[in-house]
């Protein structure tokens, strides 16, 4: 065991052949079963983490047998049934512990051998207490820490957590997870923007009218009140995932994809990001669903969902308009939106270009500007273009060029886990970036608390509140 100051740099097992240990704090929770274990199973199936040892921990009365069953079920559900996965299932253990207590953590660390990855699958306040206890006892050299969103509950708590983590390990061993950064579609933004000559010169305020980043789901709460009712759509999706997408879409080209180059560019663009008109009443909308039907499925009022506390006024749909106040983007609205239980799945970034300087007289039927659409599931790229359609050669028609590209080798969670096992923080959120994302939404959270922005209602299965900042989302190829 070392004092935190003496922590050595990460030594990834994949490079050395040493067996790594993944210690999951909060192993019986929803996140572990829904995202972490399936992602891990798929990663193991690629052979990327040979000999991994897996230890689950929590204070819910589970034992080895129950934990092993959960791991096996989660791996099985994603077809991860090869020898590497079976070996992990056979060897895995469950160690009961209160992960906020030094004694328990000390004995937990005593069960771990080899290079260690600690995954905090815990609510933010428990993560902070656990990190504080770990900071007092230290962790083995080279330990990497993985932390789920939300990272803190506001800017101040995010900063305090960053300070604790900095005591424990160097920044490049902290993996603040945003699984959108592991989505192949989101990563494709890099190739699309920086490996083609045609887009980059027009991605600026001279040519772009607005950018919409939309992640609408038809799913409702899905039994996640314990987490979601305290977070709401703004923190669950916009403050975290959608601001990361904005950063990748709006940042300047990095000279390389080395972690510090890419993360530095993202930090730079987020530092320039502010609320539209600096006014949360203009720049934000919030709403929650009432009872309705989606594709034949009946949803209750959000407030009648099991576990929801109606006094919290939790929103299930959030919209945010921001400006990226720099040379490239000044004046271009970026509108971010995410809603649950709406009428249709819309997961895309839409870049709407300005109208052509002048459409020549005699070329009729110009209705809509051209748009570039980047789909975040399915993986799809679309370009809406005005061309001379069939029939009258002088009558314009909008066509959509669509390219589908297959998903990446790994699900998003597998991808971010790979980063941690390989000691590569490129796809993780850097400390300052996590704090910047809170800074952007801070005035909105404050205005919502005072009621300055009313909480609207929308029927489950409808398009959302009528006075959306985005307006009707244009026909989507998805
Ligand atoms: O992190 C979250 O993301 C999901 C949407 O992401 P996906 O990869 O499952 O498409 C969202 O449903 C959930 O509320 C949020 O916590």
GROMACS .gro file of C-alpha atoms and ligand atoms in nm:
model
  494
    1UNK     CA    1   0.000   0.000   0.000
    2UNK     CA    2   0.129   0.349  -0.075
    3UNK     CA    3   0.037   0.692   0.040
    4UNK     CA    4  -0.153   0.861  -0.242
    5UNK     CA    5   0.136   1.097  -0.317
    6UNK     CA    6   0.361   0.805  -0.403
    7UNK     CA    7   0.116   0.647  -0.651
    8UNK     CA    8   0.304   0.519  -0.954
    9UNK     CA    9   0.166   0.556  -1.308
   10UNK     CA   10  -0.087   0.299  -1.424
   11UNK     CA   11   0.061  -0.028  -1.542
   12UNK     CA   12  -0.199  -0.188  -1.768
   13UNK     CA   13  -0.203  -0.565  -1.750
   14UNK     CA   14  -0.269  -0.603  -2.120
   15UNK     CA   15   0.081  -0.469  -2.181
   16UNK     CA   16   0.255  -0.677  -1.919
   17UNK     CA   17   0.056  -1.000  -1.905
   18UNK     CA   18  -0.012  -0.939  -1.534
   19UNK     CA   19  -0.363  -1.028  -1.420
   20UNK     CA   20  -0.574  -0.724  -1.332
   21UNK     CA   21  -0.849  -0.700  -1.074
   22UNK     CA   22  -1.173  -0.512  -1.122
   23UNK     CA   23  -1.332  -0.421  -0.790
   24UNK     CA   24  -1.693  -0.308  -0.823
   25UNK     CA   25  -1.827  -0.097  -0.536
   26UNK     CA   26  -2.207  -0.108  -0.549
   27UNK     CA   27  -2.216  -0.446  -0.719
   28UNK     CA   28  -2.582  -0.521  -0.651
   29UNK     CA   29  -2.705  -0.190  -0.797
   30UNK     CA   30  -2.897  -0.128  -1.117
   31UNK     CA   31  -2.602   0.022  -1.301
   32UNK     CA   32  -2.379  -0.279  -1.248
   33UNK     CA   33  -2.638  -0.519  -1.388
   34UNK     CA   34  -2.770  -0.300  -1.668
   35UNK     CA   35  -2.452  -0.150  -1.811
   36UNK     CA   36  -2.125  -0.245  -1.645
   37UNK     CA   37  -2.147  -0.625  -1.656
   38UNK     CA   38  -2.284  -0.652  -2.012
   39UNK     CA   39  -2.010  -0.414  -2.130
   40UNK     CA   40  -1.749  -0.614  -1.939
   41UNK     CA   41  -1.874  -0.942  -2.083
   42UNK     CA   42  -1.841  -0.812  -2.437
   43UNK     CA   43  -1.496  -0.674  -2.365
   44UNK     CA   44  -1.376  -1.003  -2.215
   45UNK     CA   45  -1.503  -1.185  -2.521
   46UNK     CA   46  -1.256  -0.990  -2.736
   47UNK     CA   47  -0.969  -1.127  -2.527
   48UNK     CA   48  -0.863  -0.774  -2.432
   49UNK     CA   49  -0.835  -0.839  -2.056
   50UNK     CA   50  -0.683  -1.185  -2.015
   51UNK     CA   51  -0.706  -1.337  -1.668
   52UNK     CA   52  -0.921  -1.061  -1.521
   53UNK     CA   53  -1.021  -1.111  -1.159
   54UNK     CA   54  -1.359  -0.965  -1.068
   55UNK     CA   55  -1.468  -0.877  -0.715
   56UNK     CA   56  -1.811  -0.739  -0.632
   57UNK     CA   57  -1.882  -0.555  -0.311
   58UNK     CA   58  -2.175  -0.394  -0.133
   59UNK     CA   59  -2.377  -0.402   0.185
   60UNK     CA   60  -2.698  -0.567   0.075
   61UNK     CA   61  -2.654  -0.917   0.209
   62UNK     CA   62  -2.549  -1.076  -0.121
   63UNK     CA   63  -2.311  -1.374  -0.126
   64UNK     CA   64  -2.077  -1.529  -0.383
   65UNK     CA   65  -2.354  -1.741  -0.527
   66UNK     CA   66  -2.599  -1.456  -0.588
   67UNK     CA   67  -2.329  -1.232  -0.735
   68UNK     CA   68  -2.199  -1.512  -0.958
   69UNK     CA   69  -2.550  -1.564  -1.090
   70UNK     CA   70  -2.583  -1.194  -1.170
   71UNK     CA   71  -2.250  -1.192  -1.356
   72UNK     CA   72  -2.341  -1.508  -1.547
   73UNK     CA   73  -2.686  -1.373  -1.642
   74UNK     CA   74  -2.545  -1.040  -1.756
   75UNK     CA   75  -2.269  -1.202  -1.962
   76UNK     CA   76  -2.513  -1.457  -2.106
   77UNK     CA   77  -2.758  -1.183  -2.209
   78UNK     CA   78  -2.496  -1.035  -2.444
   79UNK     CA   79  -2.368  -1.369  -2.572
   80UNK     CA   80  -2.045  -1.343  -2.373
   81UNK     CA   81  -2.015  -1.715  -2.307
   82UNK     CA   82  -1.656  -1.794  -2.411
   83UNK     CA   83  -1.374  -1.939  -2.198
   84UNK     CA   84  -1.247  -1.601  -2.071
   85UNK     CA   85  -1.592  -1.504  -1.949
   86UNK     CA   86  -1.652  -1.849  -1.791
   87UNK     CA   87  -1.325  -1.826  -1.604
   88UNK     CA   88  -1.421  -1.486  -1.462
   89UNK     CA   89  -1.760  -1.622  -1.354
   90UNK     CA   90  -1.598  -1.926  -1.190
   91UNK     CA   91  -1.345  -1.720  -0.995
   92UNK     CA   92  -1.546  -1.410  -0.907
   93UNK     CA   93  -1.620  -1.334  -0.543
   94UNK     CA   94  -1.853  -1.112  -0.351
   95UNK     CA   95  -1.710  -0.935  -0.047
   96UNK     CA   96  -1.969  -0.769   0.179
   97UNK     CA   97  -1.847  -0.424   0.287
   98UNK     CA   98  -1.957  -0.077   0.381
   99UNK     CA   99  -1.748   0.103   0.121
  100UNK     CA  100  -1.755   0.430   0.314
  101UNK     CA  101  -1.564   0.277   0.609
  102UNK     CA  102  -1.186   0.266   0.620
  103UNK     CA  103  -1.166  -0.077   0.791
  104UNK     CA  104  -1.395  -0.235   0.532
  105UNK     CA  105  -1.209  -0.074   0.244
  106UNK     CA  106  -0.875  -0.183   0.387
  107UNK     CA  107  -0.985  -0.545   0.399
  108UNK     CA  108  -1.144  -0.516   0.054
  109UNK     CA  109  -0.817  -0.389  -0.091
  110UNK     CA  110  -0.645  -0.676   0.086
  111UNK     CA  111  -0.851  -0.918  -0.129
  112UNK     CA  112  -0.727  -0.758  -0.452
  113UNK     CA  113  -0.410  -0.862  -0.630
  114UNK     CA  114  -0.231  -0.726  -0.932
  115UNK     CA  115  -0.306  -0.395  -1.103
  116UNK     CA  116  -0.636  -0.269  -0.973
  117UNK     CA  117  -0.932  -0.089  -1.127
  118UNK     CA  118  -1.192   0.032  -0.877
  119UNK     CA  119  -1.534   0.100  -1.024
  120UNK     CA  120  -1.762   0.325  -0.813
  121UNK     CA  121  -2.110   0.214  -0.920
  122UNK     CA  122  -2.256   0.428  -0.642
  123UNK     CA  123  -2.474   0.737  -0.602
  124UNK     CA  124  -2.266   1.062  -0.604
  125UNK     CA  125  -2.281   1.125  -0.229
  126UNK     CA  126  -2.177   0.768  -0.144
  127UNK     CA  127  -1.899   0.789  -0.404
  128UNK     CA  128  -1.769   1.103  -0.232
  129UNK     CA  129  -1.772   0.937   0.111
  130UNK     CA  130  -1.606   0.626  -0.024
  131UNK     CA  131  -1.338   0.830  -0.203
  132UNK     CA  132  -1.277   1.027   0.119
  133UNK     CA  133  -1.227   0.705   0.316
  134UNK     CA  134  -0.994   0.569   0.046
  135UNK     CA  135  -0.799   0.896   0.048
  136UNK     CA  136  -0.727   0.837   0.415
  137UNK     CA  137  -0.590   0.486   0.363
  138UNK     CA  138  -0.438   0.511   0.014
  139UNK     CA  139  -0.461   0.267  -0.275
  140UNK     CA  140  -0.202   0.039  -0.437
  141UNK     CA  141   0.031   0.209  -0.689
  142UNK     CA  142  -0.112   0.229  -1.039
  143UNK     CA  143  -0.474   0.190  -0.928
  144UNK     CA  144  -0.724   0.332  -1.173
  145UNK     CA  145  -1.056   0.474  -1.056
  146UNK     CA  146  -1.376   0.462  -1.262
  147UNK     CA  147  -1.662   0.687  -1.160
  148UNK     CA  148  -2.012   0.697  -1.301
  149UNK     CA  149  -2.211   1.008  -1.373
  150UNK     CA  150  -2.346   1.223  -1.223
  151UNK     CA  151  -2.004   1.336  -1.110
  152UNK     CA  152  -2.103   1.522  -0.794
  153UNK     CA  153  -2.434   1.696  -0.759
  154UNK     CA  154  -2.319   2.046  -0.854
  155UNK     CA  155  -1.999   2.233  -0.938
  156UNK     CA  156  -1.882   2.266  -0.580
  157UNK     CA  157  -1.927   1.898  -0.498
  158UNK     CA  158  -1.762   1.803  -0.829
  159UNK     CA  159  -1.462   2.018  -0.736
  160UNK     CA  160  -1.441   1.862  -0.387
  161UNK     CA  161  -1.457   1.515  -0.538
  162UNK     CA  162  -1.186   1.609  -0.787
  163UNK     CA  163  -0.968   1.726  -0.499
  164UNK     CA  164  -1.017   1.395  -0.317
  165UNK     CA  165  -0.936   1.194  -0.627
  166UNK     CA  166  -0.625   1.402  -0.685
  167UNK     CA  167  -0.503   1.290  -0.343
  168UNK     CA  168  -0.557   0.928  -0.440
  169UNK     CA  169  -0.411   0.895  -0.790
  170UNK     CA  170  -0.279   1.114  -1.075
  171UNK     CA  171  -0.547   1.261  -1.302
  172UNK     CA  172  -0.469   1.024  -1.590
  173UNK     CA  173  -0.569   0.732  -1.368
  174UNK     CA  174  -0.915   0.876  -1.303
  175UNK     CA  175  -1.176   0.757  -1.551
  176UNK     CA  176  -1.489   0.968  -1.515
  177UNK     CA  177  -1.725   0.773  -1.729
  178UNK     CA  178  -1.953   0.917  -1.988
  179UNK     CA  179  -2.058   0.619  -2.192
  180UNK     CA  180  -2.161   0.843  -2.483
  181UNK     CA  181  -1.788   0.896  -2.539
  182UNK     CA  182  -1.765   0.521  -2.605
  183UNK     CA  183  -2.050   0.516  -2.857
  184UNK     CA  184  -1.920   0.443  -3.204
  185UNK     CA  185  -2.155   0.705  -3.344
  186UNK     CA  186  -2.017   0.974  -3.119
  187UNK     CA  187  -1.660   0.869  -3.191
  188UNK     CA  188  -1.740   0.887  -3.560
  189UNK     CA  189  -1.764   1.262  -3.520
  190UNK     CA  190  -1.386   1.265  -3.514
  191UNK     CA  191  -1.346   1.093  -3.849
  192UNK     CA  192  -1.633   1.282  -4.006
  193UNK     CA  193  -1.505   1.622  -3.900
  194UNK     CA  194  -1.131   1.582  -3.929
  195UNK     CA  195  -1.072   1.328  -4.203
  196UNK     CA  196  -1.283   1.499  -4.471
  197UNK     CA  197  -1.210   1.825  -4.644
  198UNK     CA  198  -1.571   1.916  -4.717
  199UNK     CA  199  -1.725   1.965  -4.372
  200UNK     CA  200  -1.468   2.138  -4.153
  201UNK     CA  201  -1.446   2.462  -4.357
  202UNK     CA  202  -1.821   2.519  -4.322
  203UNK     CA  203  -1.861   2.428  -3.956
  204UNK     CA  204  -1.866   2.784  -3.823
  205UNK     CA  205  -2.092   3.085  -3.779
  206UNK     CA  206  -2.048   3.198  -4.138
  207UNK     CA  207  -2.232   2.889  -4.263
  208UNK     CA  208  -2.420   2.724  -3.979
  209UNK     CA  209  -2.761   2.857  -3.869
  210UNK     CA  210  -2.803   2.632  -3.566
  211UNK     CA  211  -2.703   2.300  -3.415
  212UNK     CA  212  -2.954   2.072  -3.243
  213UNK     CA  213  -2.843   1.780  -3.031
  214UNK     CA  214  -3.146   1.569  -2.953
  215UNK     CA  215  -3.175   1.247  -2.755
  216UNK     CA  216  -3.543   1.163  -2.719
  217UNK     CA  217  -3.656   0.824  -2.596
  218UNK     CA  218  -3.992   0.649  -2.598
  219UNK     CA  219  -3.895   0.472  -2.275
  220UNK     CA  220  -4.028   0.611  -1.948
  221UNK     CA  221  -3.880   0.570  -1.604
  222UNK     CA  222  -3.831   0.192  -1.633
  223UNK     CA  223  -3.815   0.138  -1.256
  224UNK     CA  224  -3.518   0.371  -1.204
  225UNK     CA  225  -3.684   0.618  -0.965
  226UNK     CA  226  -3.415   0.559  -0.701
  227UNK     CA  227  -3.162   0.730  -0.925
  228UNK     CA  228  -3.361   0.927  -1.181
  229UNK     CA  229  -3.604   1.104  -0.951
  230UNK     CA  230  -3.309   1.276  -0.784
  231UNK     CA  231  -3.136   1.359  -1.111
  232UNK     CA  232  -3.396   1.451  -1.375
  233UNK     CA  233  -3.340   1.488  -1.747
  234UNK     CA  234  -3.109   1.790  -1.726
  235UNK     CA  235  -2.850   1.616  -1.508
  236UNK     CA  236  -2.912   1.264  -1.640
  237UNK     CA  237  -2.861   1.355  -2.006
  238UNK     CA  238  -2.786   1.719  -2.086
  239UNK     CA  239  -2.529   1.820  -1.824
  240UNK     CA  240  -2.343   1.499  -1.894
  241UNK     CA  241  -2.382   1.324  -2.229
  242UNK     CA  242  -2.512   1.601  -2.453
  243UNK     CA  243  -2.253   1.856  -2.346
  244UNK     CA  244  -1.986   1.597  -2.425
  245UNK     CA  245  -2.135   1.557  -2.772
  246UNK     CA  246  -2.142   1.935  -2.810
  247UNK     CA  247  -1.776   1.950  -2.715
  248UNK     CA  248  -1.678   1.697  -2.982
  249UNK     CA  249  -1.893   1.871  -3.242
  250UNK     CA  250  -1.774   2.223  -3.171
  251UNK     CA  251  -1.410   2.183  -3.062
  252UNK     CA  252  -1.118   2.289  -3.279
  253UNK     CA  253  -0.923   2.009  -3.447
  254UNK     CA  254  -0.676   1.849  -3.208
  255UNK     CA  255  -0.330   1.778  -3.352
  256UNK     CA  256  -0.362   1.417  -3.236
  257UNK     CA  257  -0.601   1.194  -3.047
  258UNK     CA  258  -0.365   1.166  -2.753
  259UNK     CA  259  -0.568   1.200  -2.434
  260UNK     CA  260  -0.434   1.541  -2.341
  261UNK     CA  261  -0.479   1.688  -2.689
  262UNK     CA  262  -0.837   1.572  -2.728
  263UNK     CA  263  -0.941   1.648  -2.372
  264UNK     CA  264  -0.770   1.986  -2.389
  265UNK     CA  265  -0.971   2.081  -2.699
  266UNK     CA  266  -1.294   1.974  -2.532
  267UNK     CA  267  -1.213   2.174  -2.220
  268UNK     CA  268  -1.138   2.480  -2.433
  269UNK     CA  269  -1.473   2.475  -2.613
  270UNK     CA  270  -1.670   2.407  -2.295
  271UNK     CA  271  -1.502   2.703  -2.126
  272UNK     CA  272  -1.647   2.918  -2.405
  273UNK     CA  273  -1.996   2.773  -2.364
  274UNK     CA  274  -2.263   2.982  -2.192
  275UNK     CA  275  -2.638   2.998  -2.171
  276UNK     CA  276  -2.807   3.162  -2.466
  277UNK     CA  277  -2.863   3.530  -2.378
  278UNK     CA  278  -2.723   3.444  -2.034
  279UNK     CA  279  -3.083   3.396  -1.928
  280UNK     CA  280  -3.215   3.062  -1.801
  281UNK     CA  281  -3.575   3.167  -1.863
  282UNK     CA  282  -3.494   3.211  -2.232
  283UNK     CA  283  -3.242   2.928  -2.254
  284UNK     CA  284  -3.418   2.640  -2.081
  285UNK     CA  285  -3.740   2.442  -2.074
  286UNK     CA  286  -3.845   2.165  -1.840
  287UNK     CA  287  -4.143   1.934  -1.848
  288UNK     CA  288  -4.258   1.598  -1.722
  289UNK     CA  289  -4.486   1.337  -1.869
  290UNK     CA  290  -4.839   1.259  -1.770
  291UNK     CA  291  -5.023   0.934  -1.842
  292UNK     CA  292  -5.037   0.827  -2.205
  293UNK     CA  293  -4.971   0.552  -2.454
  294UNK     CA  294  -4.662   0.483  -2.662
  295UNK     CA  295  -4.669   0.212  -2.926
  296UNK     CA  296  -4.954   0.037  -2.747
  297UNK     CA  297  -4.779   0.062  -2.409
  298UNK     CA  298  -4.965   0.251  -2.136
  299UNK     CA  299  -4.755   0.475  -1.911
  300UNK     CA  300  -4.884   0.627  -1.584
  301UNK     CA  301  -4.827   0.986  -1.479
  302UNK     CA  302  -4.457   1.023  -1.397
  303UNK     CA  303  -4.562   1.121  -1.047
  304UNK     CA  304  -4.749   0.789  -1.009
  305UNK     CA  305  -4.447   0.580  -1.107
  306UNK     CA  306  -4.328   0.362  -0.817
  307UNK     CA  307  -4.069   0.537  -0.602
  308UNK     CA  308  -4.128   0.889  -0.738
  309UNK     CA  309  -4.164   1.175  -0.491
  310UNK     CA  310  -4.400   1.429  -0.657
  311UNK     CA  311  -4.270   1.707  -0.430
  312UNK     CA  312  -3.935   1.696  -0.606
  313UNK     CA  313  -4.073   1.839  -0.934
  314UNK     CA  314  -3.838   1.620  -1.133
  315UNK     CA  315  -3.840   1.691  -1.508
  316UNK     CA  316  -3.842   1.408  -1.759
  317UNK     CA  317  -3.766   1.638  -2.051
  318UNK     CA  318  -3.509   1.915  -2.053
  319UNK     CA  319  -3.401   2.164  -2.314
  320UNK     CA  320  -3.106   2.395  -2.302
  321UNK     CA  321  -2.988   2.658  -2.550
  322UNK     CA  322  -2.626   2.765  -2.533
  323UNK     CA  323  -2.380   2.968  -2.731
  324UNK     CA  324  -2.019   2.879  -2.785
  325UNK     CA  325  -1.869   3.220  -2.749
  326UNK     CA  326  -1.558   3.197  -2.961
  327UNK     CA  327  -1.439   3.307  -3.304
  328UNK     CA  328  -1.576   2.999  -3.477
  329UNK     CA  329  -1.924   2.980  -3.330
  330UNK     CA  330  -2.030   3.314  -3.178
  331UNK     CA  331  -2.401   3.375  -3.243
  332UNK     CA  332  -2.487   3.018  -3.342
  333UNK     CA  333  -2.748   2.863  -3.111
  334UNK     CA  334  -2.672   2.511  -2.991
  335UNK     CA  335  -2.994   2.355  -2.864
  336UNK     CA  336  -2.974   2.044  -2.653
  337UNK     CA  337  -3.277   1.838  -2.569
  338UNK     CA  338  -3.355   1.507  -2.409
  339UNK     CA  339  -3.692   1.370  -2.312
  340UNK     CA  340  -3.838   1.043  -2.194
  341UNK     CA  341  -4.171   0.891  -2.299
  342UNK     CA  342  -4.212   1.104  -2.611
  343UNK     CA  343  -4.377   0.990  -2.931
  344UNK     CA  344  -4.069   0.891  -3.128
  345UNK     CA  345  -3.705   0.799  -3.080
  346UNK     CA  346  -3.483   1.082  -3.206
  347UNK     CA  347  -3.115   1.047  -3.136
  348UNK     CA  348  -2.914   1.277  -3.353
  349UNK     CA  349  -2.720   1.594  -3.396
  350UNK     CA  350  -2.858   1.812  -3.673
  351UNK     CA  351  -2.643   2.085  -3.819
  352UNK     CA  352  -2.866   2.324  -4.011
  353UNK     CA  353  -2.681   2.538  -4.261
  354UNK     CA  354  -2.770   2.894  -4.352
  355UNK     CA  355  -2.965   2.952  -4.670
  356UNK     CA  356  -2.759   2.989  -4.987
  357UNK     CA  357  -2.659   3.350  -5.044
  358UNK     CA  358  -2.902   3.363  -5.334
  359UNK     CA  359  -3.106   3.101  -5.513
  360UNK     CA  360  -3.120   3.213  -5.880
  361UNK     CA  361  -3.453   3.332  -6.015
  362UNK     CA  362  -3.617   3.056  -6.209
  363UNK     CA  363  -3.506   2.782  -5.967
  364UNK     CA  364  -3.828   2.731  -5.775
  365UNK     CA  365  -3.941   2.535  -5.473
  366UNK     CA  366  -3.662   2.619  -5.228
  367UNK     CA  367  -3.812   2.538  -4.890
  368UNK     CA  368  -3.556   2.416  -4.645
  369UNK     CA  369  -3.187   2.471  -4.589
  370UNK     CA  370  -2.945   2.182  -4.618
  371UNK     CA  371  -2.867   1.982  -4.307
  372UNK     CA  372  -2.609   1.737  -4.188
  373UNK     CA  373  -2.745   1.476  -3.949
  374UNK     CA  374  -2.536   1.252  -3.733
  375UNK     CA  375  -2.739   0.968  -3.583
  376UNK     CA  376  -2.645   0.832  -3.240
  377UNK     CA  377  -2.829   0.506  -3.276
  378UNK     CA  378  -2.866   0.358  -3.518
  379UNK     CA  379  -2.526   0.462  -3.651
  380UNK     CA  380  -2.624   0.678  -3.943
  381UNK     CA  381  -2.511   0.980  -4.133
  382UNK     CA  382  -2.754   1.187  -4.335
  383UNK     CA  383  -2.721   1.483  -4.563
  384UNK     CA  384  -3.036   1.672  -4.665
  385UNK     CA  385  -2.964   1.844  -4.994
  386UNK     CA  386  -3.167   2.056  -5.233
  387UNK     CA  387  -3.138   1.929  -5.588
  388UNK     CA  388  -3.332   1.954  -5.910
  389UNK     CA  389  -3.575   1.671  -5.863
  390UNK     CA  390  -3.733   1.447  -6.122
  391UNK     CA  391  -3.987   1.602  -6.357
  392UNK     CA  392  -3.954   1.978  -6.392
  393UNK     CA  393  -3.575   2.033  -6.394
  394UNK     CA  394  -3.609   2.383  -6.244
  395UNK     CA  395  -3.815   2.272  -5.946
  396UNK     CA  396  -3.612   2.195  -5.635
  397UNK     CA  397  -3.665   1.898  -5.415
  398UNK     CA  398  -3.496   1.798  -5.094
  399UNK     CA  399  -3.332   1.458  -5.097
  400UNK     CA  400  -3.168   1.274  -4.816
  401UNK     CA  401  -2.841   1.094  -4.868
  402UNK     CA  402  -2.812   0.839  -4.593
  403UNK     CA  403  -2.524   0.616  -4.502
  404UNK     CA  404  -2.566   0.346  -4.242
  405UNK     CA  405  -2.253   0.223  -4.081
  406UNK     CA  406  -2.239  -0.072  -3.852
  407UNK     CA  407  -2.192  -0.040  -3.480
  408UNK     CA  408  -1.840  -0.058  -3.337
  409UNK     CA  409  -1.686  -0.382  -3.208
  410UNK     CA  410  -1.785  -0.302  -2.854
  411UNK     CA  411  -2.085  -0.147  -2.684
  412UNK     CA  412  -2.015   0.196  -2.537
  413UNK     CA  413  -1.957   0.058  -2.191
  414UNK     CA  414  -1.712  -0.199  -2.319
  415UNK     CA  415  -1.523   0.078  -2.494
  416UNK     CA  416  -1.487   0.296  -2.184
  417UNK     CA  417  -1.390  -0.006  -1.974
  418UNK     CA  418  -1.120  -0.093  -2.226
  419UNK     CA  419  -0.976   0.256  -2.175
  420UNK     CA  420  -0.948   0.196  -1.801
  421UNK     CA  421  -0.790  -0.150  -1.836
  422UNK     CA  422  -0.541  -0.015  -2.089
  423UNK     CA  423  -0.466   0.290  -1.873
  424UNK     CA  424  -0.580   0.523  -2.151
  425UNK     CA  425  -0.799   0.813  -2.032
  426UNK     CA  426  -0.878   0.948  -2.382
  427UNK     CA  427  -1.247   0.859  -2.354
  428UNK     CA  428  -1.291   0.970  -1.997
  429UNK     CA  429  -1.400   1.311  -1.874
  430UNK     CA  430  -1.115   1.521  -1.735
  431UNK     CA  431  -1.156   1.691  -1.396
  432UNK     CA  432  -1.188   2.045  -1.534
  433UNK     CA  433  -1.434   1.931  -1.802
  434UNK     CA  434  -1.661   1.773  -1.539
  435UNK     CA  435  -1.662   2.103  -1.350
  436UNK     CA  436  -1.724   2.309  -1.667
  437UNK     CA  437  -2.033   2.102  -1.749
  438UNK     CA  438  -2.177   2.187  -1.408
  439UNK     CA  439  -2.089   2.554  -1.459
  440UNK     CA  440  -2.290   2.563  -1.783
  441UNK     CA  441  -2.608   2.428  -1.621
  442UNK     CA  442  -2.568   2.593  -1.279
  443UNK     CA  443  -2.782   2.903  -1.358
  444UNK     CA  444  -3.052   2.678  -1.499
  445UNK     CA  445  -3.065   2.460  -1.190
  446UNK     CA  446  -3.084   2.774  -0.975
  447UNK     CA  447  -3.366   2.924  -1.185
  448UNK     CA  448  -3.559   2.598  -1.181
  449UNK     CA  449  -3.531   2.585  -0.804
  450UNK     CA  450  -3.696   2.928  -0.770
  451UNK     CA  451  -3.969   2.834  -1.017
  452UNK     CA  452  -3.857   3.103  -1.266
  453UNK     CA  453  -3.894   2.843  -1.542
  454UNK     CA  454  -4.228   2.662  -1.506
  455UNK     CA  455  -4.242   2.284  -1.503
  456UNK     CA  456  -4.467   2.202  -1.798
  457UNK     CA  457  -4.649   1.877  -1.863
  458UNK     CA  458  -4.670   1.667  -2.178
  459UNK     CA  459  -4.868   1.354  -2.243
  460UNK     CA  460  -4.659   1.037  -2.266
  461UNK     CA  461  -4.656   0.953  -2.635
  462UNK     CA  462  -4.677   1.317  -2.747
  463UNK     CA  463  -4.397   1.527  -2.898
  464UNK     CA  464  -4.325   1.708  -2.571
  465UNK     CA  465  -4.417   2.058  -2.454
  466UNK     CA  466  -4.563   2.292  -2.714
  467UNK     CA  467  -4.319   2.580  -2.667
  468UNK     CA  468  -4.007   2.373  -2.727
  469UNK     CA  469  -3.690   2.572  -2.790
  470UNK     CA  470  -3.619   2.350  -3.086
  471UNK     CA  471  -3.958   2.361  -3.254
  472UNK     CA  472  -4.077   2.062  -3.447
  473UNK     CA  473  -3.777   1.842  -3.508
  474UNK     CA  474  -3.754   1.817  -3.887
  475UNK     CA  475  -3.832   1.486  -4.057
  476UNK     CA  476  -3.568   1.246  -3.956
  477UNK     CA  477  -3.437   0.956  -4.161
  478UNK     CA  478  -3.435   0.744  -3.843
  479LIG     O1  479  -2.695   0.740  -1.920
  479LIG     C1  480  -2.807   0.729  -1.965
  479LIG     O2  481  -2.821   0.699  -2.095
  479LIG     C2  482  -2.939   0.635  -2.143
  479LIG     C3  483  -2.938   0.648  -2.294
  479LIG     O3  484  -2.821   0.593  -2.345
  479LIG     P1  485  -2.822   0.454  -2.423
  479LIG     O4  486  -2.679   0.423  -2.448
  479LIG     O5  487  -2.892   0.356  -2.335
  479LIG     O6  488  -2.896   0.480  -2.548
  479LIG     C4  489  -3.064   0.698  -2.081
  479LIG     O7  490  -3.176   0.622  -2.117
  479LIG     C5  491  -3.051   0.698  -1.931
  479LIG     O8  492  -3.162   0.765  -1.872
  479LIG     C6  493  -2.924   0.767  -1.888
  479LIG     O9  494  -2.905   0.750  -1.748
   0.00000   0.00000   0.00000
